[in-house]
Amino acid sequence: MVLASLASVRKYYSSTATLAVDGADFSIEAGEVHALVGENGAGKSTLARMLCGFETPDSGTIEVRGKPVRFYSHRDAERAGIGFVPQYSMLAAGLSAAENVAMGHEPARLGIFSDKRRAAYEFSMLADRYGFDVDPDAAISSLSAAARREVEILRAMARGGDVLVLDEPTSILGEHETKALFSLIGRLKAAGAGIVYISHRARELLDLADRISVMRYGKVEKTIRADEIDECGLADLIVTRGSCSTGPVNGGTPGAIAISIRGVSLAGRGEDSLDAVDLAVRSGEIVSVVALGGNGLDSLEEVAAGLVRPDVGDVMVLGKAIGDWKPQELRTRVMAYLPTDREGRGLCPRASVGSNVIARKLFRYTFAEFAIGDAPRTDAGAMLGKFGVGNWRRRRVDSMSGGNRQRVVAARELEGFSPLVIAANPAQGLDPAARAALFGRLSELRDQGAAILLLTSDPEDASDLADKVFALYRGRLRQLDSKSGDPSGLAAAITGAAS
């Protein structure tokens, strides 16, 4: 039975002269996972947003259980039984996790007053049912990026329905949370629900999906059965050129220490606390720290980037305490930083793409050059071109797909040479070609003498790129024997089985 379908849908954005979706056809059947793949900017998220009522197609039809519908808002889609987990957070940062999930459907006392206690109880029951561990009373602003994603998933599940659209759901989830999500998908599928799954991770697509549709230039070009193709074949379908990883290539002998984290402890963060962490990264090497969500990776990122001062220990950058650097000098001349929280820390979503990409170079322009000169636009075009970002003029960042937003961050931060690069989950949302380009640029910077600290929840990132691999479990750091991290040894280390 076909639960929902889109036929010949088209979406054109006149403000940016972008044809995002061009006559696409797509359907989701009961009891299946239908994966939607394609390069960044291929139209996947726009197609999903039309199905979920966030965008209205210019032409074409949407049907739910065989009946034509027209959604004017996402609430219309929710009432039709379609849930959505977006690629980037749409949660209210000032509200609690429970309040976000209950929003629009708040339980009431006496039919008048909002019942926060009942909302928290219902949230806890929902989280327990689906295998997530999130404090219902925690403010969204205090949660890690992975925990926020879990709240997004719970909000979609709380609405019921039999169609669930997941847009890059595992891009920042750890292994434990990912397994919980996969188990949930399996249960929903067995109950007859239809799952639309958008991702660039070929391995998980082949494990989960029944059908895979490939989008290119706004069209659905091909739909195949998942058992008809292997991992490299799928990667080549997505990007139309070879994209399978060949693993890390060591650039030479490391030099002097660029960043030293010495005896750092950070308390009061629950599972995300740090306990006596010692770590040094030398020029000319890539050091990766791999951890599941809730084991201190977010805290380590904040400490290494100078955003949080540790309770005990210190952080030295190029032989100088990180707090002694002037922020402008640190960020424009010393440290390139690709944060996990892309929208919160890495971008100004409502500003133009050009303004975002030249932000680190802003102080190098005179007032006249910035106001009326061509240099900023020329520089922006050159930087974005290196990461394949096109059609960027007169566009705000929040009009771009998540993968292209990540390319903007990478284009800005990896322009030129920085002695230290902190890359936290840098491949989130990237298609195989963009991921290969990013890792190629990081390797190039390593070979030029930069020190790269790679913080990731994806062990594959470490095996593809790192010279040294550390596992972080419950705030404690442990170095693995081999540079690529034996898969079984790494899995044991990040789950605590090896401790």
Tab-separated table of C-alpha atoms in Angstrom:
chain	number	residue	atom	x	y	z
A	1	MET	CA	0.000	0.000	0.000
A	2	VAL	CA	1.324	3.444	-0.947
A	3	LEU	CA	1.122	5.701	2.118
A	4	ALA	CA	2.271	8.923	0.455
A	5	SER	CA	3.498	10.018	-2.949
A	6	LEU	CA	4.679	13.092	-4.833
A	7	ALA	CA	4.128	13.294	-8.593
A	8	SER	CA	5.875	15.777	-10.924
A	9	VAL	CA	6.457	18.239	-8.076
A	10	ARG	CA	8.421	21.400	-8.822
A	11	LYS	CA	9.839	24.115	-6.577
A	12	TYR	CA	11.512	27.302	-7.809
A	13	TYR	CA	12.916	30.017	-5.511
A	14	SER	CA	12.730	33.287	-7.422
A	15	SER	CA	14.731	35.192	-4.781
A	16	THR	CA	17.812	33.122	-5.588
A	17	ALA	CA	16.852	31.950	-9.081
A	18	THR	CA	17.151	28.344	-7.873
A	19	LEU	CA	15.167	25.446	-9.308
A	20	ALA	CA	15.426	23.155	-6.287
A	21	VAL	CA	13.053	20.406	-7.442
A	22	ASP	CA	12.218	19.843	-11.097
A	23	GLY	CA	9.340	17.452	-11.785
A	24	ALA	CA	10.306	14.840	-9.193
A	25	ASP	CA	8.362	11.642	-8.467
A	26	PHE	CA	8.671	9.796	-5.164
A	27	SER	CA	6.573	7.387	-3.098
A	28	ILE	CA	6.702	5.621	0.245
A	29	GLU	CA	4.946	2.311	0.917
A	30	ALA	CA	3.764	0.738	4.138
A	31	GLY	CA	6.413	-1.325	5.914
A	32	GLU	CA	9.420	-0.027	3.992
A	33	VAL	CA	12.415	2.240	4.378
A	34	HIS	CA	12.826	4.298	1.212
A	35	ALA	CA	16.188	6.071	1.144
A	36	LEU	CA	16.631	9.344	-0.741
A	37	VAL	CA	20.218	10.115	-1.756
A	38	GLY	CA	22.121	12.573	-3.914
A	39	GLU	CA	24.855	15.186	-3.849
A	40	ASN	CA	24.563	18.249	-1.629
A	41	GLY	CA	22.020	20.594	-3.193
A	42	ALA	CA	20.382	17.870	-5.315
A	43	GLY	CA	16.948	18.742	-3.885
A	44	LYS	CA	16.505	16.009	-1.260
A	45	SER	CA	15.665	18.261	1.682
A	46	THR	CA	13.338	20.444	-0.405
A	47	LEU	CA	11.439	17.363	-1.602
A	48	ALA	CA	11.142	16.164	2.015
A	49	ARG	CA	9.986	19.588	3.204
A	50	MET	CA	7.230	19.614	0.577
A	51	LEU	CA	6.019	16.213	1.757
A	52	CYS	CA	6.031	17.506	5.335
A	53	GLY	CA	4.235	20.804	4.660
A	54	PHE	CA	7.153	23.182	5.200
A	55	GLU	CA	7.211	24.106	1.511
A	56	THR	CA	4.380	24.260	-1.019
A	57	PRO	CA	5.148	22.884	-4.507
A	58	ASP	CA	4.663	25.276	-7.428
A	59	SER	CA	3.152	22.435	-9.440
A	60	GLY	CA	2.570	18.707	-9.203
A	61	THR	CA	0.525	16.696	-6.719
A	62	ILE	CA	0.900	15.139	-3.278
A	63	GLU	CA	-1.256	12.186	-2.303
A	64	VAL	CA	-1.696	10.575	1.122
A	65	ARG	CA	-3.262	7.087	1.080
A	66	GLY	CA	-4.443	7.644	-2.461
A	67	LYS	CA	-6.167	10.997	-1.861
A	68	PRO	CA	-4.806	14.324	-3.224
A	69	VAL	CA	-3.859	16.783	-0.471
A	70	ARG	CA	-2.440	20.277	-0.254
A	71	PHE	CA	-0.452	21.213	2.818
A	72	TYR	CA	-0.311	24.865	3.865
A	73	SER	CA	1.802	24.191	6.961
A	74	HIS	CA	3.609	21.357	8.685
A	75	ARG	CA	0.661	21.009	11.058
A	76	ASP	CA	-1.471	19.977	8.072
A	77	ALA	CA	1.081	17.258	7.324
A	78	GLU	CA	1.143	16.158	10.976
A	79	ARG	CA	-2.634	15.816	10.956
A	80	ALA	CA	-2.271	13.672	7.818
A	81	GLY	CA	0.099	11.356	9.723
A	82	ILE	CA	3.489	12.596	8.467
A	83	GLY	CA	6.292	13.271	10.971
A	84	PHE	CA	9.569	15.074	10.236
A	85	VAL	CA	13.030	15.097	11.818
A	86	PRO	CA	14.936	17.982	10.165
A	87	GLN	CA	18.597	18.060	9.262
A	88	TYR	CA	19.212	21.034	11.537
A	89	SER	CA	17.464	21.864	14.773
A	90	MET	CA	14.069	23.546	14.813
A	91	LEU	CA	13.740	23.377	18.594
A	92	ALA	CA	13.039	26.361	20.854
A	93	ALA	CA	16.338	26.848	22.691
A	94	GLY	CA	14.789	28.542	25.734
A	95	LEU	CA	12.297	25.773	26.452
A	96	SER	CA	12.874	22.391	28.068
A	97	ALA	CA	13.031	19.128	26.135
A	98	ALA	CA	9.575	18.143	27.392
A	99	GLU	CA	8.079	21.541	26.486
A	100	ASN	CA	9.436	21.267	22.951
A	101	VAL	CA	7.933	17.835	22.441
A	102	ALA	CA	4.565	18.959	23.853
A	103	MET	CA	4.485	22.256	21.946
A	104	GLY	CA	1.165	22.712	20.195
A	105	HIS	CA	-0.256	19.694	22.028
A	106	GLU	CA	0.326	20.765	25.636
A	107	PRO	CA	-1.486	18.742	28.327
A	108	ALA	CA	-3.713	20.980	30.433
A	109	ARG	CA	-5.168	20.998	33.921
A	110	LEU	CA	-8.828	21.860	34.153
A	111	GLY	CA	-8.707	22.435	30.410
A	112	ILE	CA	-6.994	25.806	30.960
A	113	PHE	CA	-3.565	25.621	32.593
A	114	SER	CA	-0.526	23.986	31.013
A	115	ASP	CA	0.469	20.882	32.980
A	116	LYS	CA	4.280	20.829	32.859
A	117	ARG	CA	4.541	17.895	35.248
A	118	ARG	CA	2.403	15.728	33.011
A	119	ALA	CA	4.358	16.898	29.943
A	120	ALA	CA	7.607	15.834	31.631
A	121	TYR	CA	6.092	12.466	32.593
A	122	GLU	CA	4.848	11.798	29.072
A	123	PHE	CA	8.258	12.802	27.673
A	124	SER	CA	10.037	10.387	30.023
A	125	MET	CA	7.714	7.549	29.053
A	126	LEU	CA	8.246	8.300	25.357
A	127	ALA	CA	12.036	8.479	25.710
A	128	ASP	CA	12.093	5.222	27.676
A	129	ARG	CA	9.919	3.485	25.073
A	130	TYR	CA	12.273	4.404	22.250
A	131	GLY	CA	15.575	3.914	24.087
A	132	PHE	CA	16.754	7.521	24.502
A	133	ASP	CA	18.126	9.060	27.691
A	134	VAL	CA	17.323	12.788	27.834
A	135	ASP	CA	16.393	14.848	30.897
A	136	PRO	CA	12.847	16.155	30.260
A	137	ASP	CA	13.531	19.320	32.282
A	138	ALA	CA	16.832	20.208	30.578
A	139	ALA	CA	16.781	23.395	28.517
A	140	ILE	CA	17.497	22.766	24.847
A	141	SER	CA	20.307	25.331	24.972
A	142	SER	CA	22.116	23.152	27.555
A	143	LEU	CA	21.922	19.916	25.543
A	144	SER	CA	24.573	18.522	23.238
A	145	ALA	CA	23.916	18.479	19.501
A	146	ALA	CA	23.289	14.711	19.657
A	147	ALA	CA	20.789	15.088	22.514
A	148	ARG	CA	18.939	17.780	20.575
A	149	ARG	CA	18.633	15.387	17.643
A	150	GLU	CA	17.109	12.810	19.990
A	151	VAL	CA	14.527	15.384	21.123
A	152	GLU	CA	13.680	16.112	17.468
A	153	ILE	CA	13.076	12.395	16.903
A	154	LEU	CA	10.918	12.110	20.016
A	155	ARG	CA	8.856	15.124	18.961
A	156	ALA	CA	8.138	13.497	15.606
A	157	MET	CA	7.207	10.202	17.292
A	158	ALA	CA	4.897	11.923	19.799
A	159	ARG	CA	2.597	13.026	16.968
A	160	GLY	CA	1.880	9.452	15.889
A	161	GLY	CA	1.218	8.894	12.203
A	162	ASP	CA	2.542	6.245	9.863
A	163	VAL	CA	5.028	8.185	7.709
A	164	LEU	CA	8.287	9.416	9.234
A	165	VAL	CA	10.785	11.544	7.279
A	166	LEU	CA	14.344	11.502	8.659
A	167	ASP	CA	16.757	14.049	7.146
A	168	GLU	CA	20.388	13.118	7.984
A	169	PRO	CA	19.315	11.738	11.392
A	170	THR	CA	22.650	10.122	12.358
A	171	SER	CA	25.035	12.880	11.235
A	172	ILE	CA	25.867	13.818	14.845
A	173	LEU	CA	24.621	10.779	16.775
A	174	GLY	CA	26.992	8.419	18.542
A	175	GLU	CA	26.941	4.644	18.105
A	176	HIS	CA	24.587	3.995	21.039
A	177	GLU	CA	22.039	6.587	19.873
A	178	THR	CA	22.361	5.358	16.281
A	179	LYS	CA	21.631	1.770	17.319
A	180	ALA	CA	18.589	2.973	19.266
A	181	LEU	CA	17.362	4.836	16.186
A	182	PHE	CA	17.891	1.810	13.914
A	183	SER	CA	16.008	-0.384	16.371
A	184	LEU	CA	13.164	2.148	16.396
A	185	ILE	CA	13.067	2.182	12.590
A	186	GLY	CA	12.866	-1.612	12.571
A	187	ARG	CA	9.920	-1.602	14.981
A	188	LEU	CA	8.086	1.078	13.017
A	189	LYS	CA	8.649	-0.787	9.768
A	190	ALA	CA	7.317	-4.008	11.291
A	191	ALA	CA	4.221	-2.109	12.437
A	192	GLY	CA	3.521	-0.991	8.870
A	193	ALA	CA	4.948	2.533	8.937
A	194	GLY	CA	6.804	4.048	5.996
A	195	ILE	CA	10.204	5.663	6.601
A	196	VAL	CA	11.800	8.204	4.256
A	197	TYR	CA	15.515	8.154	5.092
A	198	ILE	CA	17.865	10.859	3.764
A	199	SER	CA	21.583	10.222	4.285
A	200	HIS	CA	24.988	10.170	2.599
A	201	ARG	CA	26.259	7.189	4.585
A	202	ALA	CA	26.267	4.353	2.081
A	203	ARG	CA	26.826	1.610	4.648
A	204	GLU	CA	23.841	2.476	6.825
A	205	LEU	CA	21.660	3.015	3.748
A	206	LEU	CA	22.367	-0.504	2.525
A	207	ASP	CA	21.711	-1.908	6.008
A	208	LEU	CA	18.397	-0.090	6.468
A	209	ALA	CA	16.766	0.621	3.132
A	210	ASP	CA	14.459	-1.465	0.993
A	211	ARG	CA	14.508	0.974	-1.910
A	212	ILE	CA	16.949	3.761	-2.784
A	213	SER	CA	16.103	6.747	-4.999
A	214	VAL	CA	18.888	8.921	-6.408
A	215	MET	CA	18.271	12.649	-6.941
A	216	ARG	CA	20.287	14.853	-9.267
A	217	TYR	CA	19.592	18.450	-10.302
A	218	GLY	CA	16.147	18.370	-8.700
A	219	LYS	CA	14.978	15.170	-10.401
A	220	VAL	CA	14.673	11.596	-9.149
A	221	GLU	CA	16.898	9.906	-11.720
A	222	LYS	CA	16.816	6.324	-10.551
A	223	THR	CA	15.151	4.021	-8.002
A	224	ILE	CA	16.707	0.652	-7.182
A	225	ARG	CA	16.410	-2.130	-4.624
A	226	ALA	CA	19.034	-1.846	-1.886
A	227	ASP	CA	20.106	-5.471	-2.401
A	228	GLU	CA	21.030	-4.725	-6.035
A	229	ILE	CA	24.106	-2.593	-5.263
A	230	ASP	CA	27.180	-2.486	-3.024
A	231	GLU	CA	28.667	0.377	-1.001
A	232	CYS	CA	31.074	1.730	-3.617
A	233	GLY	CA	28.486	1.354	-6.361
A	234	LEU	CA	26.034	3.430	-4.351
A	235	ALA	CA	28.666	6.095	-3.664
A	236	ASP	CA	29.381	6.336	-7.386
A	237	LEU	CA	25.652	6.648	-8.141
A	238	ILE	CA	25.380	9.541	-5.720
A	239	VAL	CA	28.305	11.588	-7.050
A	240	THR	CA	28.797	10.136	-10.588
A	241	ARG	CA	32.520	9.721	-10.015
A	242	GLY	CA	34.802	7.547	-7.907
A	243	SER	CA	34.530	8.413	-4.247
A	244	CYS	CA	35.493	5.374	-2.186
A	245	SER	CA	38.054	6.113	0.478
A	246	THR	CA	41.591	4.786	0.214
A	247	GLY	CA	42.486	5.444	3.845
A	248	PRO	CA	45.023	7.828	5.412
A	249	VAL	CA	48.419	8.582	3.895
A	250	ASN	CA	50.966	9.785	6.410
A	251	GLY	CA	52.592	13.029	5.370
A	252	GLY	CA	55.896	12.682	7.270
A	253	THR	CA	57.441	13.153	10.701
A	254	PRO	CA	55.437	15.355	13.132
A	255	GLY	CA	57.075	18.543	14.429
A	256	ALA	CA	56.596	20.696	17.520
A	257	ILE	CA	53.519	20.549	19.746
A	258	ALA	CA	50.822	22.935	18.509
A	259	ILE	CA	48.162	22.268	21.146
A	260	SER	CA	48.664	20.656	24.534
A	261	ILE	CA	45.772	19.707	26.816
A	262	ARG	CA	47.311	18.928	30.199
A	263	GLY	CA	45.506	17.278	33.096
A	264	VAL	CA	42.177	18.807	32.134
A	265	SER	CA	39.111	18.021	34.213
A	266	LEU	CA	35.666	19.542	33.805
A	267	ALA	CA	33.013	18.635	36.367
A	268	GLY	CA	29.300	19.321	36.706
A	269	ARG	CA	28.344	18.127	33.223
A	270	GLY	CA	27.115	14.669	34.066
A	271	GLU	CA	28.166	12.130	31.448
A	272	ASP	CA	29.828	14.889	29.418
A	273	SER	CA	32.392	15.699	32.134
A	274	LEU	CA	36.147	15.290	31.619
A	275	ASP	CA	38.544	13.475	33.938
A	276	ALA	CA	42.281	14.235	33.832
A	277	VAL	CA	42.577	14.408	30.043
A	278	ASP	CA	46.075	14.667	28.571
A	279	LEU	CA	46.465	15.168	24.835
A	280	ALA	CA	49.035	16.752	22.536
A	281	VAL	CA	48.854	17.348	18.800
A	282	ARG	CA	52.022	18.151	16.872
A	283	SER	CA	52.441	20.036	13.645
A	284	GLY	CA	52.261	17.718	10.662
A	285	GLU	CA	49.904	15.141	12.181
A	286	ILE	CA	46.196	14.372	12.438
A	287	VAL	CA	45.090	13.137	15.841
A	288	SER	CA	41.540	11.845	16.199
A	289	VAL	CA	39.458	11.474	19.347
A	290	VAL	CA	36.458	9.183	18.891
A	291	ALA	CA	33.589	8.990	21.377
A	292	LEU	CA	29.947	8.093	21.591
A	293	GLY	CA	27.498	10.817	22.633
A	294	GLY	CA	27.559	11.758	26.299
A	295	ASN	CA	31.168	10.717	26.972
A	296	GLY	CA	32.814	14.138	27.028
A	297	LEU	CA	33.427	14.831	23.332
A	298	ASP	CA	31.400	18.074	23.332
A	299	SER	CA	33.208	19.250	26.465
A	300	LEU	CA	36.602	18.407	24.978
A	301	GLU	CA	35.687	20.415	21.863
A	302	GLU	CA	34.745	23.451	23.957
A	303	VAL	CA	37.925	23.233	26.039
A	304	ALA	CA	40.206	22.792	23.010
A	305	ALA	CA	38.552	25.703	21.186
A	306	GLY	CA	38.908	27.985	24.206
A	307	LEU	CA	35.163	28.342	24.733
A	308	VAL	CA	35.206	26.879	28.241
A	309	ARG	CA	37.878	27.116	30.920
A	310	PRO	CA	38.555	23.751	32.628
A	311	ASP	CA	38.189	23.335	36.379
A	312	VAL	CA	41.631	21.716	36.557
A	313	GLY	CA	44.519	21.719	34.066
A	314	ASP	CA	45.358	23.993	31.166
A	315	VAL	CA	45.368	24.273	27.385
A	316	MET	CA	48.445	25.602	25.592
A	317	VAL	CA	48.377	26.702	21.952
A	318	LEU	CA	51.766	27.297	20.287
A	319	GLY	CA	53.345	27.451	23.731
A	320	LYS	CA	50.943	30.065	25.086
A	321	ALA	CA	47.924	29.599	27.362
A	322	ILE	CA	44.831	29.644	25.178
A	323	GLY	CA	43.202	32.278	27.402
A	324	ASP	CA	46.130	34.646	26.802
A	325	TRP	CA	45.486	34.849	23.076
A	326	LYS	CA	43.378	37.749	21.858
A	327	PRO	CA	40.214	36.171	20.411
A	328	GLN	CA	40.602	37.935	17.061
A	329	GLU	CA	44.212	36.835	16.672
A	330	LEU	CA	43.435	33.273	17.772
A	331	ARG	CA	40.607	32.837	15.289
A	332	THR	CA	42.053	34.687	12.303
A	333	ARG	CA	45.725	33.704	12.450
A	334	VAL	CA	46.164	30.646	14.661
A	335	MET	CA	43.112	28.365	14.857
A	336	ALA	CA	40.666	27.117	12.236
A	337	TYR	CA	37.557	25.713	13.901
A	338	LEU	CA	34.802	23.561	12.371
A	339	PRO	CA	32.254	23.098	15.193
A	340	THR	CA	29.758	20.301	15.720
A	341	ASP	CA	27.054	22.911	16.328
A	342	ARG	CA	27.241	24.300	12.803
A	343	GLU	CA	24.269	26.673	13.016
A	344	GLY	CA	24.960	27.871	16.571
A	345	ARG	CA	28.723	28.359	16.397
A	346	GLY	CA	29.810	28.075	12.796
A	347	LEU	CA	27.369	30.244	10.854
A	348	CYS	CA	25.084	33.263	10.945
A	349	PRO	CA	22.143	31.561	9.183
A	350	ARG	CA	20.305	34.813	8.406
A	351	ALA	CA	23.355	36.507	6.910
A	352	SER	CA	24.445	36.081	3.318
A	353	VAL	CA	26.618	33.193	2.184
A	354	GLY	CA	29.286	35.665	1.079
A	355	SER	CA	29.385	37.397	4.472
A	356	ASN	CA	29.715	34.073	6.264
A	357	VAL	CA	32.549	32.760	4.130
A	358	ILE	CA	34.742	35.878	4.406
A	359	ALA	CA	34.158	36.355	8.152
A	360	ARG	CA	37.713	35.322	9.119
A	361	LYS	CA	39.167	37.755	6.550
A	362	LEU	CA	36.896	40.661	7.400
A	363	PHE	CA	39.539	42.671	9.235
A	364	ARG	CA	41.882	42.518	6.248
A	365	TYR	CA	39.634	44.711	4.088
A	366	THR	CA	39.522	48.481	4.235
A	367	PHE	CA	36.130	50.079	4.702
A	368	ALA	CA	36.028	51.111	1.048
A	369	GLU	CA	36.989	47.605	-0.144
A	370	PHE	CA	34.261	46.024	1.942
A	371	ALA	CA	31.549	48.574	1.130
A	372	ILE	CA	32.018	49.090	-2.602
A	373	GLY	CA	34.980	46.994	-3.738
A	374	ASP	CA	35.014	43.694	-5.591
A	375	ALA	CA	37.645	42.009	-3.394
A	376	PRO	CA	35.239	40.461	-0.837
A	377	ARG	CA	32.990	38.993	-3.538
A	378	THR	CA	35.964	37.763	-5.550
A	379	ASP	CA	37.488	36.127	-2.467
A	380	ALA	CA	34.153	34.561	-1.499
A	381	GLY	CA	33.693	33.064	-4.962
A	382	ALA	CA	37.204	31.605	-4.985
A	383	MET	CA	36.841	30.091	-1.501
A	384	LEU	CA	33.424	28.582	-2.170
A	385	GLY	CA	34.515	27.255	-5.551
A	386	LYS	CA	37.135	25.049	-3.892
A	387	PHE	CA	34.340	23.157	-2.143
A	388	GLY	CA	31.930	23.111	-5.064
A	389	VAL	CA	29.434	25.668	-3.712
A	390	GLY	CA	27.647	27.346	-6.611
A	391	ASN	CA	24.726	29.736	-6.970
A	392	TRP	CA	25.646	31.531	-3.758
A	393	ARG	CA	25.169	35.176	-4.687
A	394	ARG	CA	22.170	36.957	-3.118
A	395	ARG	CA	21.523	33.909	-0.922
A	396	ARG	CA	21.236	33.652	2.825
A	397	VAL	CA	22.791	30.671	4.534
A	398	ASP	CA	19.439	29.471	5.869
A	399	SER	CA	18.237	28.957	2.277
A	400	MET	CA	20.920	26.317	1.664
A	401	SER	CA	20.893	22.574	2.272
A	402	GLY	CA	22.688	21.282	5.357
A	403	GLY	CA	25.503	19.767	3.304
A	404	ASN	CA	26.142	23.048	1.524
A	405	ARG	CA	26.141	24.879	4.855
A	406	GLN	CA	28.888	22.529	6.000
A	407	ARG	CA	30.811	23.296	2.799
A	408	VAL	CA	30.563	27.023	3.587
A	409	VAL	CA	32.076	26.448	7.040
A	410	ALA	CA	34.867	24.317	5.562
A	411	ALA	CA	35.560	26.851	2.792
A	412	ARG	CA	35.969	29.640	5.344
A	413	GLU	CA	37.949	27.776	7.978
A	414	LEU	CA	40.296	25.840	5.688
A	415	GLU	CA	41.229	28.764	3.438
A	416	GLY	CA	44.950	29.451	3.619
A	417	PHE	CA	47.135	27.993	6.365
A	418	SER	CA	46.329	27.820	10.073
A	419	PRO	CA	48.868	26.241	12.461
A	420	LEU	CA	46.015	24.503	14.326
A	421	VAL	CA	42.764	23.035	12.979
A	422	ILE	CA	40.027	21.761	15.293
A	423	ALA	CA	37.538	19.774	13.236
A	424	ALA	CA	34.547	18.495	15.213
A	425	ASN	CA	32.362	16.075	13.238
A	426	PRO	CA	33.473	17.906	10.080
A	427	ALA	CA	31.835	15.508	7.589
A	428	GLN	CA	28.290	15.870	8.961
A	429	GLY	CA	25.822	16.148	6.095
A	430	LEU	CA	28.440	15.890	3.345
A	431	ASP	CA	28.023	13.669	0.311
A	432	PRO	CA	30.907	11.291	-0.549
A	433	ALA	CA	32.532	13.707	-3.005
A	434	ALA	CA	32.422	16.637	-0.560
A	435	ARG	CA	33.681	14.398	2.252
A	436	ALA	CA	36.605	13.296	0.071
A	437	ALA	CA	37.376	16.926	-0.804
A	438	LEU	CA	37.263	17.936	2.875
A	439	PHE	CA	39.505	15.083	3.987
A	440	GLY	CA	41.849	15.797	1.098
A	441	ARG	CA	42.165	19.425	2.228
A	442	LEU	CA	42.787	18.376	5.859
A	443	SER	CA	45.503	15.971	4.685
A	444	GLU	CA	47.021	18.740	2.571
A	445	LEU	CA	47.136	21.084	5.569
A	446	ARG	CA	48.726	18.311	7.642
A	447	ASP	CA	51.398	17.877	4.962
A	448	GLN	CA	52.024	21.641	5.042
A	449	GLY	CA	52.705	21.442	8.772
A	450	ALA	CA	49.349	22.107	10.409
A	451	ALA	CA	48.258	20.254	13.532
A	452	ILE	CA	44.804	18.703	13.065
A	453	LEU	CA	42.624	17.685	16.021
A	454	LEU	CA	39.736	15.600	14.688
A	455	LEU	CA	36.890	15.096	17.170
A	456	THR	CA	34.270	12.687	15.857
A	457	SER	CA	31.454	10.326	16.734
A	458	ASP	CA	32.096	8.357	13.535
A	459	PRO	CA	34.931	5.805	13.777
A	460	GLU	CA	35.118	5.747	9.979
A	461	ASP	CA	36.361	9.365	9.992
A	462	ALA	CA	39.276	8.340	12.180
A	463	SER	CA	40.185	5.280	10.116
A	464	ASP	CA	40.079	7.278	6.870
A	465	LEU	CA	42.103	10.259	8.051
A	466	ALA	CA	43.953	10.027	11.360
A	467	ASP	CA	47.612	9.301	12.116
A	468	LYS	CA	46.823	8.624	15.789
A	469	VAL	CA	43.506	7.565	17.305
A	470	PHE	CA	42.281	8.046	20.868
A	471	ALA	CA	39.045	6.776	22.409
A	472	LEU	CA	37.145	8.903	24.935
A	473	TYR	CA	34.885	7.030	27.340
A	474	ARG	CA	33.201	8.613	30.362
A	475	GLY	CA	35.559	11.559	30.196
A	476	ARG	CA	38.758	9.485	30.150
A	477	LEU	CA	41.102	9.322	27.189
A	478	ARG	CA	42.865	6.212	25.929
A	479	GLN	CA	45.237	5.923	22.959
A	480	LEU	CA	44.808	2.962	20.648
A	481	ASP	CA	47.755	0.940	19.452
A	482	SER	CA	47.313	1.302	15.685
A	483	LYS	CA	46.967	4.597	13.876
A	484	SER	CA	43.807	3.574	12.050
A	485	GLY	CA	42.216	2.040	15.098
A	486	ASP	CA	41.444	-1.685	14.777
A	487	PRO	CA	37.624	-1.717	14.437
A	488	SER	CA	37.049	-4.225	17.223
A	489	GLY	CA	39.542	-2.500	19.516
A	490	LEU	CA	38.041	0.921	18.864
A	491	ALA	CA	34.516	-0.358	19.415
A	492	ALA	CA	35.568	-1.923	22.724
A	493	ALA	CA	37.322	1.277	23.824
A	494	ILE	CA	34.463	3.708	23.078
A	495	THR	CA	31.851	1.470	24.691
A	496	GLY	CA	33.930	0.745	27.794
A	497	ALA	CA	34.284	-2.965	27.055
A	498	ALA	CA	38.078	-2.645	27.023
A	499	SER	CA	38.352	-0.799	30.350
